[in-house]
mmCIF file with all atom_site columns, C-alpha atoms in Angstrom:
data_model
loop_
_atom_site.group_PDB
_atom_site.id
_atom_site.type_symbol
_atom_site.label_atom_id
_atom_site.label_alt_id
_atom_site.label_comp_id
_atom_site.label_asym_id
_atom_site.label_entity_id
_atom_site.label_seq_id
_atom_site.pdbx_PDB_ins_code
_atom_site.Cartn_x
_atom_site.Cartn_y
_atom_site.Cartn_z
_atom_site.occupancy
_atom_site.B_iso_or_equiv
_atom_site.pdbx_formal_charge
_atom_site.auth_seq_id
_atom_site.auth_comp_id
_atom_site.auth_asym_id
_atom_site.auth_atom_id
_atom_site.pdbx_PDB_model_num
ATOM 1   C CA . MET A 1 1   ? -126.613 184.698 -1.012  1.00 90.00 ? 1   MET A CA 1
ATOM 2   C CA . ARG A 1 2   ? -126.600 188.382 -1.942  1.00 91.00 ? 2   ARG A CA 1
ATOM 3   C CA . LEU A 1 3   ? -123.319 189.668 -3.343  1.00 94.00 ? 3   LEU A CA 1
ATOM 4   C CA . ALA A 1 4   ? -122.719 192.240 -0.585  1.00 94.00 ? 4   ALA A CA 1
ATOM 5   C CA . LYS A 1 5   ? -123.141 189.572 2.097   1.00 95.00 ? 5   LYS A CA 1
ATOM 6   C CA . PHE A 1 6   ? -120.865 187.243 0.133   1.00 95.00 ? 6   PHE A CA 1
ATOM 7   C CA . ILE A 1 7   ? -118.128 189.901 -0.003  1.00 95.00 ? 7   ILE A CA 1
ATOM 8   C CA . LEU A 1 8   ? -118.373 190.552 3.725   1.00 95.00 ? 8   LEU A CA 1
ATOM 9   C CA . ALA A 1 9   ? -118.326 186.822 4.519   1.00 96.00 ? 9   ALA A CA 1
ATOM 10  C CA . ASN A 1 10  ? -115.445 186.015 2.145   1.00 96.00 ? 10  ASN A CA 1
ATOM 11  C CA . LEU A 1 11  ? -113.032 188.916 2.505   1.00 95.00 ? 11  LEU A CA 1
ATOM 12  C CA . GLU A 1 12  ? -109.960 186.747 3.055   1.00 95.00 ? 12  GLU A CA 1
ATOM 13  C CA . PRO A 1 13  ? -110.312 184.557 -0.088  1.00 95.00 ? 13  PRO A CA 1
ATOM 14  C CA . ILE A 1 14  ? -110.976 187.685 -2.163  1.00 96.00 ? 14  ILE A CA 1
ATOM 15  C CA . LEU A 1 15  ? -107.937 189.440 -0.665  1.00 95.00 ? 15  LEU A CA 1
ATOM 16  C CA . VAL A 1 16  ? -105.786 186.371 -1.339  1.00 94.00 ? 16  VAL A CA 1
ATOM 17  C CA . GLU A 1 17  ? -106.755 186.579 -5.025  1.00 93.00 ? 17  GLU A CA 1
ATOM 18  C CA . TRP A 1 18  ? -106.090 190.352 -5.066  1.00 92.00 ? 18  TRP A CA 1
ATOM 19  C CA . GLU A 1 19  ? -102.650 189.784 -3.574  1.00 92.00 ? 19  GLU A CA 1
ATOM 20  C CA . ALA A 1 20  ? -101.872 186.882 -5.942  1.00 92.00 ? 20  ALA A CA 1
ATOM 21  C CA . PHE A 1 21  ? -102.668 189.079 -8.926  1.00 93.00 ? 21  PHE A CA 1
ATOM 22  C CA . ALA A 1 22  ? -100.877 192.201 -7.642  1.00 91.00 ? 22  ALA A CA 1
ATOM 23  C CA . VAL A 1 23  ? -97.636  190.262 -7.099  1.00 91.00 ? 23  VAL A CA 1
ATOM 24  C CA . THR A 1 24  ? -97.629  189.261 -10.798 1.00 93.00 ? 24  THR A CA 1
ATOM 25  C CA . LEU A 1 25  ? -97.414  192.909 -11.861 1.00 91.00 ? 25  LEU A CA 1
ATOM 26  C CA . ALA A 1 26  ? -93.913  194.183 -12.553 1.00 89.00 ? 26  ALA A CA 1
ATOM 27  C CA . SER A 1 27  ? -94.190  196.871 -9.879  1.00 90.00 ? 27  SER A CA 1
ATOM 28  C CA . GLY A 1 28  ? -95.678  194.490 -7.331  1.00 89.00 ? 28  GLY A CA 1
ATOM 29  C CA . ALA A 1 29  ? -93.060  191.765 -7.551  1.00 87.00 ? 29  ALA A CA 1
ATOM 30  C CA . ASN A 1 30  ? -90.946  193.062 -4.649  1.00 87.00 ? 30  ASN A CA 1
ATOM 31  C CA . MET A 1 31  ? -93.728  194.352 -2.392  1.00 90.00 ? 31  MET A CA 1
ATOM 32  C CA . THR A 1 32  ? -94.714  192.876 0.965   1.00 89.00 ? 32  THR A CA 1
ATOM 33  C CA . LYS A 1 33  ? -98.026  191.115 1.525   1.00 88.00 ? 33  LYS A CA 1
ATOM 34  C CA . LEU A 1 34  ? -99.268  194.087 3.558   1.00 88.00 ? 34  LEU A CA 1
ATOM 35  C CA . ALA A 1 35  ? -98.260  196.576 0.850   1.00 89.00 ? 35  ALA A CA 1
ATOM 36  C CA . LEU A 1 36  ? -99.920  194.490 -1.867  1.00 88.00 ? 36  LEU A CA 1
ATOM 37  C CA . ARG A 1 37  ? -103.185 194.406 0.049   1.00 87.00 ? 37  ARG A CA 1
ATOM 38  C CA . ASP A 1 38  ? -102.963 198.023 1.248   1.00 83.00 ? 38  ASP A CA 1
ATOM 39  C CA . HIS A 1 39  ? -106.497 199.422 0.838   1.00 89.00 ? 39  HIS A CA 1
ATOM 40  C CA . ALA A 1 40  ? -108.154 196.436 -0.826  1.00 91.00 ? 40  ALA A CA 1
ATOM 41  C CA . GLN A 1 41  ? -110.083 195.464 2.296   1.00 93.00 ? 41  GLN A CA 1
ATOM 42  C CA . ALA A 1 42  ? -111.352 199.013 2.802   1.00 92.00 ? 42  ALA A CA 1
ATOM 43  C CA . ILE A 1 43  ? -112.414 199.182 -0.860  1.00 93.00 ? 43  ILE A CA 1
ATOM 44  C CA . LEU A 1 44  ? -114.284 195.876 -0.573  1.00 94.00 ? 44  LEU A CA 1
ATOM 45  C CA . LEU A 1 45  ? -115.967 196.787 2.738   1.00 93.00 ? 45  LEU A CA 1
ATOM 46  C CA . ALA A 1 46  ? -117.065 200.188 1.441   1.00 91.00 ? 46  ALA A CA 1
ATOM 47  C CA . SER A 1 47  ? -118.305 198.608 -1.799  1.00 92.00 ? 47  SER A CA 1
ATOM 48  C CA . ALA A 1 48  ? -120.369 196.025 0.085   1.00 93.00 ? 48  ALA A CA 1
ATOM 49  C CA . ARG A 1 49  ? -121.850 198.626 2.413   1.00 91.00 ? 49  ARG A CA 1
ATOM 50  C CA . ASP A 1 50  ? -122.631 200.886 -0.534  1.00 87.00 ? 50  ASP A CA 1
ATOM 51  C CA . MET A 1 51  ? -124.415 197.987 -2.227  1.00 89.00 ? 51  MET A CA 1
ATOM 52  C CA . GLU A 1 52  ? -126.502 197.386 0.888   1.00 89.00 ? 52  GLU A CA 1
ATOM 53  C CA . ALA A 1 53  ? -127.580 201.036 1.147   1.00 86.00 ? 53  ALA A CA 1
ATOM 54  C CA . ASN A 1 54  ? -130.977 201.924 -0.274  1.00 85.00 ? 54  ASN A CA 1
ATOM 55  C CA . GLN A 1 55  ? -130.768 203.617 -3.633  1.00 82.00 ? 55  GLN A CA 1
ATOM 56  C CA . SER A 1 56  ? -133.590 205.100 -5.709  1.00 82.00 ? 56  SER A CA 1
ATOM 57  C CA . LEU A 1 57  ? -133.718 204.771 -9.496  1.00 82.00 ? 57  LEU A CA 1
ATOM 58  C CA . ALA A 1 58  ? -132.772 208.454 -9.806  1.00 84.00 ? 58  ALA A CA 1
ATOM 59  C CA . GLN A 1 59  ? -129.771 207.956 -7.502  1.00 80.00 ? 59  GLN A CA 1
ATOM 60  C CA . GLN A 1 60  ? -128.771 204.881 -9.489  1.00 76.00 ? 60  GLN A CA 1
ATOM 61  C CA . ALA A 1 61  ? -128.965 206.824 -12.756 1.00 77.00 ? 61  ALA A CA 1
ATOM 62  C CA . ASP A 1 62  ? -126.921 209.686 -11.284 1.00 77.00 ? 62  ASP A CA 1
ATOM 63  C CA . LYS A 1 63  ? -124.333 207.297 -9.893  1.00 73.00 ? 63  LYS A CA 1
ATOM 64  C CA . SER A 1 64  ? -123.970 205.525 -13.236 1.00 70.00 ? 64  SER A CA 1
ATOM 65  C CA . LYS A 1 65  ? -122.978 208.906 -14.725 1.00 74.00 ? 65  LYS A CA 1
ATOM 66  C CA . GLY A 1 66  ? -120.458 209.601 -11.972 1.00 70.00 ? 66  GLY A CA 1
ATOM 67  C CA . GLU A 1 67  ? -122.713 212.205 -10.374 1.00 70.00 ? 67  GLU A CA 1
ATOM 68  C CA . GLY A 1 68  ? -124.066 210.338 -7.377  1.00 60.00 ? 68  GLY A CA 1
ATOM 69  C CA . GLY A 1 69  ? -122.855 208.791 -4.190  1.00 51.00 ? 69  GLY A CA 1
ATOM 70  C CA . ALA A 1 70  ? -120.917 211.736 -2.781  1.00 48.00 ? 70  ALA A CA 1
ATOM 71  C CA . ASP A 1 71  ? -123.480 212.343 -0.041  1.00 52.00 ? 71  ASP A CA 1
ATOM 72  C CA . THR A 1 72  ? -123.231 208.955 1.676   1.00 60.00 ? 72  THR A CA 1
ATOM 73  C CA . THR A 1 73  ? -120.714 207.710 4.200   1.00 69.00 ? 73  THR A CA 1
ATOM 74  C CA . GLU A 1 74  ? -120.219 204.461 2.251   1.00 70.00 ? 74  GLU A CA 1
ATOM 75  C CA . SER A 1 75  ? -119.325 206.328 -0.941  1.00 75.00 ? 75  SER A CA 1
ATOM 76  C CA . ASP A 1 76  ? -117.047 208.683 0.993   1.00 83.00 ? 76  ASP A CA 1
ATOM 77  C CA . GLN A 1 77  ? -115.197 205.713 2.496   1.00 86.00 ? 77  GLN A CA 1
ATOM 78  C CA . LEU A 1 78  ? -114.897 204.107 -0.928  1.00 88.00 ? 78  LEU A CA 1
ATOM 79  C CA . ASP A 1 79  ? -113.493 207.346 -2.387  1.00 89.00 ? 79  ASP A CA 1
ATOM 80  C CA . ILE A 1 80  ? -110.979 207.756 0.450   1.00 91.00 ? 80  ILE A CA 1
ATOM 81  C CA . ALA A 1 81  ? -109.733 204.162 0.238   1.00 90.00 ? 81  ALA A CA 1
ATOM 82  C CA . SER A 1 82  ? -109.458 204.373 -3.564  1.00 92.00 ? 82  SER A CA 1
ATOM 83  C CA . GLU A 1 83  ? -107.526 207.650 -3.466  1.00 92.00 ? 83  GLU A CA 1
ATOM 84  C CA . GLN A 1 84  ? -105.117 206.330 -0.828  1.00 92.00 ? 84  GLN A CA 1
ATOM 85  C CA . HIS A 1 85  ? -104.628 203.137 -2.827  1.00 92.00 ? 85  HIS A CA 1
ATOM 86  C CA . ALA A 1 86  ? -103.711 205.117 -5.942  1.00 91.00 ? 86  ALA A CA 1
ATOM 87  C CA . GLU A 1 87  ? -101.324 207.408 -4.090  1.00 91.00 ? 87  GLU A CA 1
ATOM 88  C CA . GLU A 1 88  ? -99.503  204.448 -2.556  1.00 91.00 ? 88  GLU A CA 1
ATOM 89  C CA . ARG A 1 89  ? -99.302  202.721 -5.930  1.00 92.00 ? 89  ARG A CA 1
ATOM 90  C CA . VAL A 1 90  ? -97.682  205.831 -7.444  1.00 90.00 ? 90  VAL A CA 1
ATOM 91  C CA . GLY A 1 91  ? -95.131  205.739 -4.632  1.00 89.00 ? 91  GLY A CA 1
ATOM 92  C CA . ALA A 1 92  ? -94.488  202.051 -5.307  1.00 90.00 ? 92  ALA A CA 1
ATOM 93  C CA . GLY A 1 93  ? -93.780  202.749 -8.978  1.00 91.00 ? 93  GLY A CA 1
ATOM 94  C CA . PHE A 1 94  ? -96.974  201.338 -10.468 1.00 92.00 ? 94  PHE A CA 1
ATOM 95  C CA . ASN A 1 95  ? -98.180  202.758 -13.766 1.00 92.00 ? 95  ASN A CA 1
ATOM 96  C CA . ILE A 1 96  ? -101.801 203.586 -14.519 1.00 92.00 ? 96  ILE A CA 1
ATOM 97  C CA . ILE A 1 97  ? -102.323 200.369 -16.508 1.00 93.00 ? 97  ILE A CA 1
ATOM 98  C CA . GLU A 1 98  ? -101.260 198.277 -13.501 1.00 93.00 ? 98  GLU A CA 1
ATOM 99  C CA . VAL A 1 99  ? -103.622 200.167 -11.192 1.00 92.00 ? 99  VAL A CA 1
ATOM 100 C CA . VAL A 1 100 ? -106.554 199.738 -13.570 1.00 93.00 ? 100 VAL A CA 1
ATOM 101 C CA . SER A 1 101 ? -105.724 196.058 -14.029 1.00 94.00 ? 101 SER A CA 1
ATOM 102 C CA . GLU A 1 102 ? -105.935 195.551 -10.252 1.00 94.00 ? 102 GLU A CA 1
ATOM 103 C CA . TYR A 1 103 ? -109.553 196.721 -10.302 1.00 94.00 ? 103 TYR A CA 1
ATOM 104 C CA . ARG A 1 104 ? -110.305 194.568 -13.344 1.00 93.00 ? 104 ARG A CA 1
ATOM 105 C CA . ALA A 1 105 ? -108.898 191.543 -11.535 1.00 93.00 ? 105 ALA A CA 1
ATOM 106 C CA . LEU A 1 106 ? -110.783 192.416 -8.341  1.00 94.00 ? 106 LEU A CA 1
ATOM 107 C CA . ARG A 1 107 ? -114.091 192.631 -10.188 1.00 94.00 ? 107 ARG A CA 1
ATOM 108 C CA . ALA A 1 108 ? -113.467 189.340 -11.984 1.00 93.00 ? 108 ALA A CA 1
ATOM 109 C CA . SER A 1 109 ? -112.343 187.547 -8.813  1.00 94.00 ? 109 SER A CA 1
ATOM 110 C CA . VAL A 1 110 ? -115.328 188.646 -6.728  1.00 95.00 ? 110 VAL A CA 1
ATOM 111 C CA . LEU A 1 111 ? -117.866 187.740 -9.410  1.00 94.00 ? 111 LEU A CA 1
ATOM 112 C CA . ARG A 1 112 ? -116.197 184.386 -10.172 1.00 93.00 ? 112 ARG A CA 1
ATOM 113 C CA . LEU A 1 113 ? -115.953 183.388 -6.505  1.00 94.00 ? 113 LEU A CA 1
ATOM 114 C CA . TRP A 1 114 ? -119.564 184.477 -5.912  1.00 94.00 ? 114 TRP A CA 1
ATOM 115 C CA . THR A 1 115 ? -120.964 182.588 -8.916  1.00 92.00 ? 115 THR A CA 1
ATOM 116 C CA . ASP A 1 116 ? -118.958 179.480 -8.015  1.00 93.00 ? 116 ASP A CA 1
ATOM 117 C CA . ALA A 1 117 ? -120.201 179.540 -4.415  1.00 93.00 ? 117 ALA A CA 1
ATOM 118 C CA . CYS A 1 118 ? -123.777 180.716 -4.823  1.00 90.00 ? 118 CYS A CA 1
ATOM 119 C CA . GLN A 1 119 ? -124.954 180.008 -8.351  1.00 85.00 ? 119 GLN A CA 1
ATOM 120 C CA . PRO A 1 120 ? -126.808 183.357 -8.603  1.00 83.00 ? 120 PRO A CA 1
ATOM 121 C CA . ASP A 1 121 ? -129.713 183.711 -11.012 1.00 82.00 ? 121 ASP A CA 1
ATOM 122 C CA . GLU A 1 122 ? -131.296 186.649 -12.831 1.00 79.00 ? 122 GLU A CA 1
ATOM 123 C CA . THR A 1 123 ? -132.819 187.909 -9.569  1.00 78.00 ? 123 THR A CA 1
ATOM 124 C CA . HIS A 1 124 ? -129.285 188.836 -8.505  1.00 86.00 ? 124 HIS A CA 1
ATOM 125 C CA . LEU A 1 125 ? -128.724 191.074 -11.538 1.00 88.00 ? 125 LEU A CA 1
ATOM 126 C CA . GLU A 1 126 ? -129.178 194.205 -9.408  1.00 87.00 ? 126 GLU A CA 1
ATOM 127 C CA . ASP A 1 127 ? -126.373 193.008 -7.100  1.00 91.00 ? 127 ASP A CA 1
ATOM 128 C CA . ILE A 1 128 ? -124.033 192.767 -10.073 1.00 91.00 ? 128 ILE A CA 1
ATOM 129 C CA . MET A 1 129 ? -125.016 196.233 -11.282 1.00 89.00 ? 129 MET A CA 1
ATOM 130 C CA . ARG A 1 130 ? -124.501 197.747 -7.827  1.00 90.00 ? 130 ARG A CA 1
ATOM 131 C CA . PHE A 1 131 ? -121.133 196.008 -7.447  1.00 93.00 ? 131 PHE A CA 1
ATOM 132 C CA . ASN A 1 132 ? -120.023 197.254 -10.870 1.00 92.00 ? 132 ASN A CA 1
ATOM 133 C CA . GLU A 1 133 ? -121.092 200.783 -9.912  1.00 90.00 ? 133 GLU A CA 1
ATOM 134 C CA . ALA A 1 134 ? -119.058 200.607 -6.716  1.00 91.00 ? 134 ALA A CA 1
ATOM 135 C CA . ILE A 1 135 ? -115.957 199.260 -8.473  1.00 93.00 ? 135 ILE A CA 1
ATOM 136 C CA . ASP A 1 136 ? -116.301 201.835 -11.248 1.00 91.00 ? 136 ASP A CA 1
ATOM 137 C CA . GLN A 1 137 ? -116.541 204.587 -8.628  1.00 90.00 ? 137 GLN A CA 1
ATOM 138 C CA . ALA A 1 138 ? -113.433 203.252 -6.879  1.00 92.00 ? 138 ALA A CA 1
ATOM 139 C CA . LEU A 1 139 ? -111.606 203.002 -10.200 1.00 93.00 ? 139 LEU A CA 1
ATOM 140 C CA . ALA A 1 140 ? -112.523 206.561 -11.178 1.00 91.00 ? 140 ALA A CA 1
ATOM 141 C CA . GLU A 1 141 ? -111.293 207.884 -7.825  1.00 91.00 ? 141 GLU A CA 1
ATOM 142 C CA . SER A 1 142 ? -108.051 205.900 -8.093  1.00 93.00 ? 142 SER A CA 1
ATOM 143 C CA . VAL A 1 143 ? -107.341 207.086 -11.625 1.00 93.00 ? 143 VAL A CA 1
ATOM 144 C CA . GLY A 1 144 ? -108.052 210.691 -10.615 1.00 92.00 ? 144 GLY A CA 1
ATOM 145 C CA . ALA A 1 145 ? -105.806 210.486 -7.558  1.00 93.00 ? 145 ALA A CA 1
ATOM 146 C CA . PHE A 1 146 ? -103.092 208.647 -9.499  1.00 92.00 ? 146 PHE A CA 1
ATOM 147 C CA . THR A 1 147 ? -103.092 211.284 -12.236 1.00 92.00 ? 147 THR A CA 1
ATOM 148 C CA . ALA A 1 148 ? -103.055 214.139 -9.712  1.00 92.00 ? 148 ALA A CA 1
ATOM 149 C CA . GLN A 1 149 ? -100.105 212.568 -7.862  1.00 90.00 ? 149 GLN A CA 1
ATOM 150 C CA . VAL A 1 150 ? -98.155  212.091 -11.100 1.00 90.00 ? 150 VAL A CA 1
ATOM 151 C CA . ASP A 1 151 ? -98.935  215.682 -12.142 1.00 90.00 ? 151 ASP A CA 1
ATOM 152 C CA . ARG A 1 152 ? -97.714  217.003 -8.764  1.00 89.00 ? 152 ARG A CA 1
ATOM 153 C CA . GLY A 1 153 ? -94.464  215.072 -9.175  1.00 86.00 ? 153 GLY A CA 1
ATOM 154 C CA . ARG A 1 154 ? -93.998  216.326 -12.728 1.00 86.00 ? 154 ARG A CA 1
ATOM 155 C CA . ASN A 1 155 ? -94.635  219.943 -11.700 1.00 87.00 ? 155 ASN A CA 1
ATOM 156 C CA . LEU A 1 156 ? -92.220  219.641 -8.791  1.00 86.00 ? 156 LEU A CA 1
ATOM 157 C CA . LEU A 1 157 ? -89.523  218.223 -11.065 1.00 84.00 ? 157 LEU A CA 1
ATOM 158 C CA . LEU A 1 158 ? -90.039  220.973 -13.645 1.00 84.00 ? 158 LEU A CA 1
ATOM 159 C CA . GLY A 1 159 ? -89.919  223.606 -10.903 1.00 81.00 ? 159 GLY A CA 1
ATOM 160 C CA . MET A 1 160 ? -86.661  222.222 -9.540  1.00 79.00 ? 160 MET A CA 1
ATOM 161 C CA . LEU A 1 161 ? -85.121  222.005 -13.007 1.00 77.00 ? 161 LEU A CA 1
ATOM 162 C CA . GLY A 1 162 ? -86.189  225.558 -13.790 1.00 76.00 ? 162 GLY A CA 1
ATOM 163 C CA . HIS A 1 163 ? -84.716  226.821 -10.543 1.00 71.00 ? 163 HIS A CA 1
ATOM 164 C CA . ASP A 1 164 ? -81.494  224.847 -10.911 1.00 72.00 ? 164 ASP A CA 1
ATOM 165 C CA . MET A 1 165 ? -81.024  225.992 -14.508 1.00 73.00 ? 165 MET A CA 1
ATOM 166 C CA . CYS A 1 166 ? -81.631  229.637 -13.620 1.00 71.00 ? 166 CYS A CA 1
ATOM 167 C CA . SER A 1 167 ? -78.367  230.127 -11.677 1.00 73.00 ? 167 SER A CA 1
ATOM 168 C CA . PRO A 1 168 ? -75.973  228.775 -14.345 1.00 73.00 ? 168 PRO A CA 1
ATOM 169 C CA . LEU A 1 169 ? -77.788  230.688 -17.064 1.00 70.00 ? 169 LEU A CA 1
ATOM 170 C CA . GLN A 1 170 ? -77.563  233.926 -15.073 1.00 74.00 ? 170 GLN A CA 1
ATOM 171 C CA . THR A 1 171 ? -73.845  233.329 -14.524 1.00 76.00 ? 171 THR A CA 1
ATOM 172 C CA . MET A 1 172 ? -73.287  232.756 -18.241 1.00 76.00 ? 172 MET A CA 1
ATOM 173 C CA . GLU A 1 173 ? -75.335  235.848 -19.105 1.00 79.00 ? 173 GLU A CA 1
ATOM 174 C CA . MET A 1 174 ? -73.365  238.023 -16.696 1.00 78.00 ? 174 MET A CA 1
ATOM 175 C CA . THR A 1 175 ? -70.041  236.622 -17.992 1.00 82.00 ? 175 THR A CA 1
ATOM 176 C CA . ALA A 1 176 ? -71.105  237.251 -21.593 1.00 83.00 ? 176 ALA A CA 1
ATOM 177 C CA . SER A 1 177 ? -72.124  240.840 -20.826 1.00 80.00 ? 177 SER A CA 1
ATOM 178 C CA . TYR A 1 178 ? -68.659  241.615 -19.356 1.00 77.00 ? 178 TYR A CA 1
#
């Protein structure tokens, strides 16, 4: 069975493994089942559909460098789900290492379940490459969105501190000048 078809046919067992791993992370220990799974299904569905889409060697080379995929609906859906996943993980208190480890565990779980069920051979090597490309794309989008969200929070905090410190400093300056 091709890997994309396997993912589509076995979403629930893959999601169960995702959830089981995410709950072991320090930030995931107190999250609900729904929160742990958040965008995992959308990431898997978009990855499988992206794998099924025709791709030329030039497109594959571009995608492997992070330059391709932006013009397809499947890649757009993968990017959106990955960004939303990262933003929700920031809100839940995850750190970047925990987010990256979720993708590592997802990749390992899918490939292990697939090899256990289907015993793929070297003719399925392209499936593995396409899956890795999709997961790497999702990971890159998540890391970018995670970093942007953390930067926004940091800038907001610094802005508030600067504003809050301005009034007392002005008062002290005025008092000193009198």
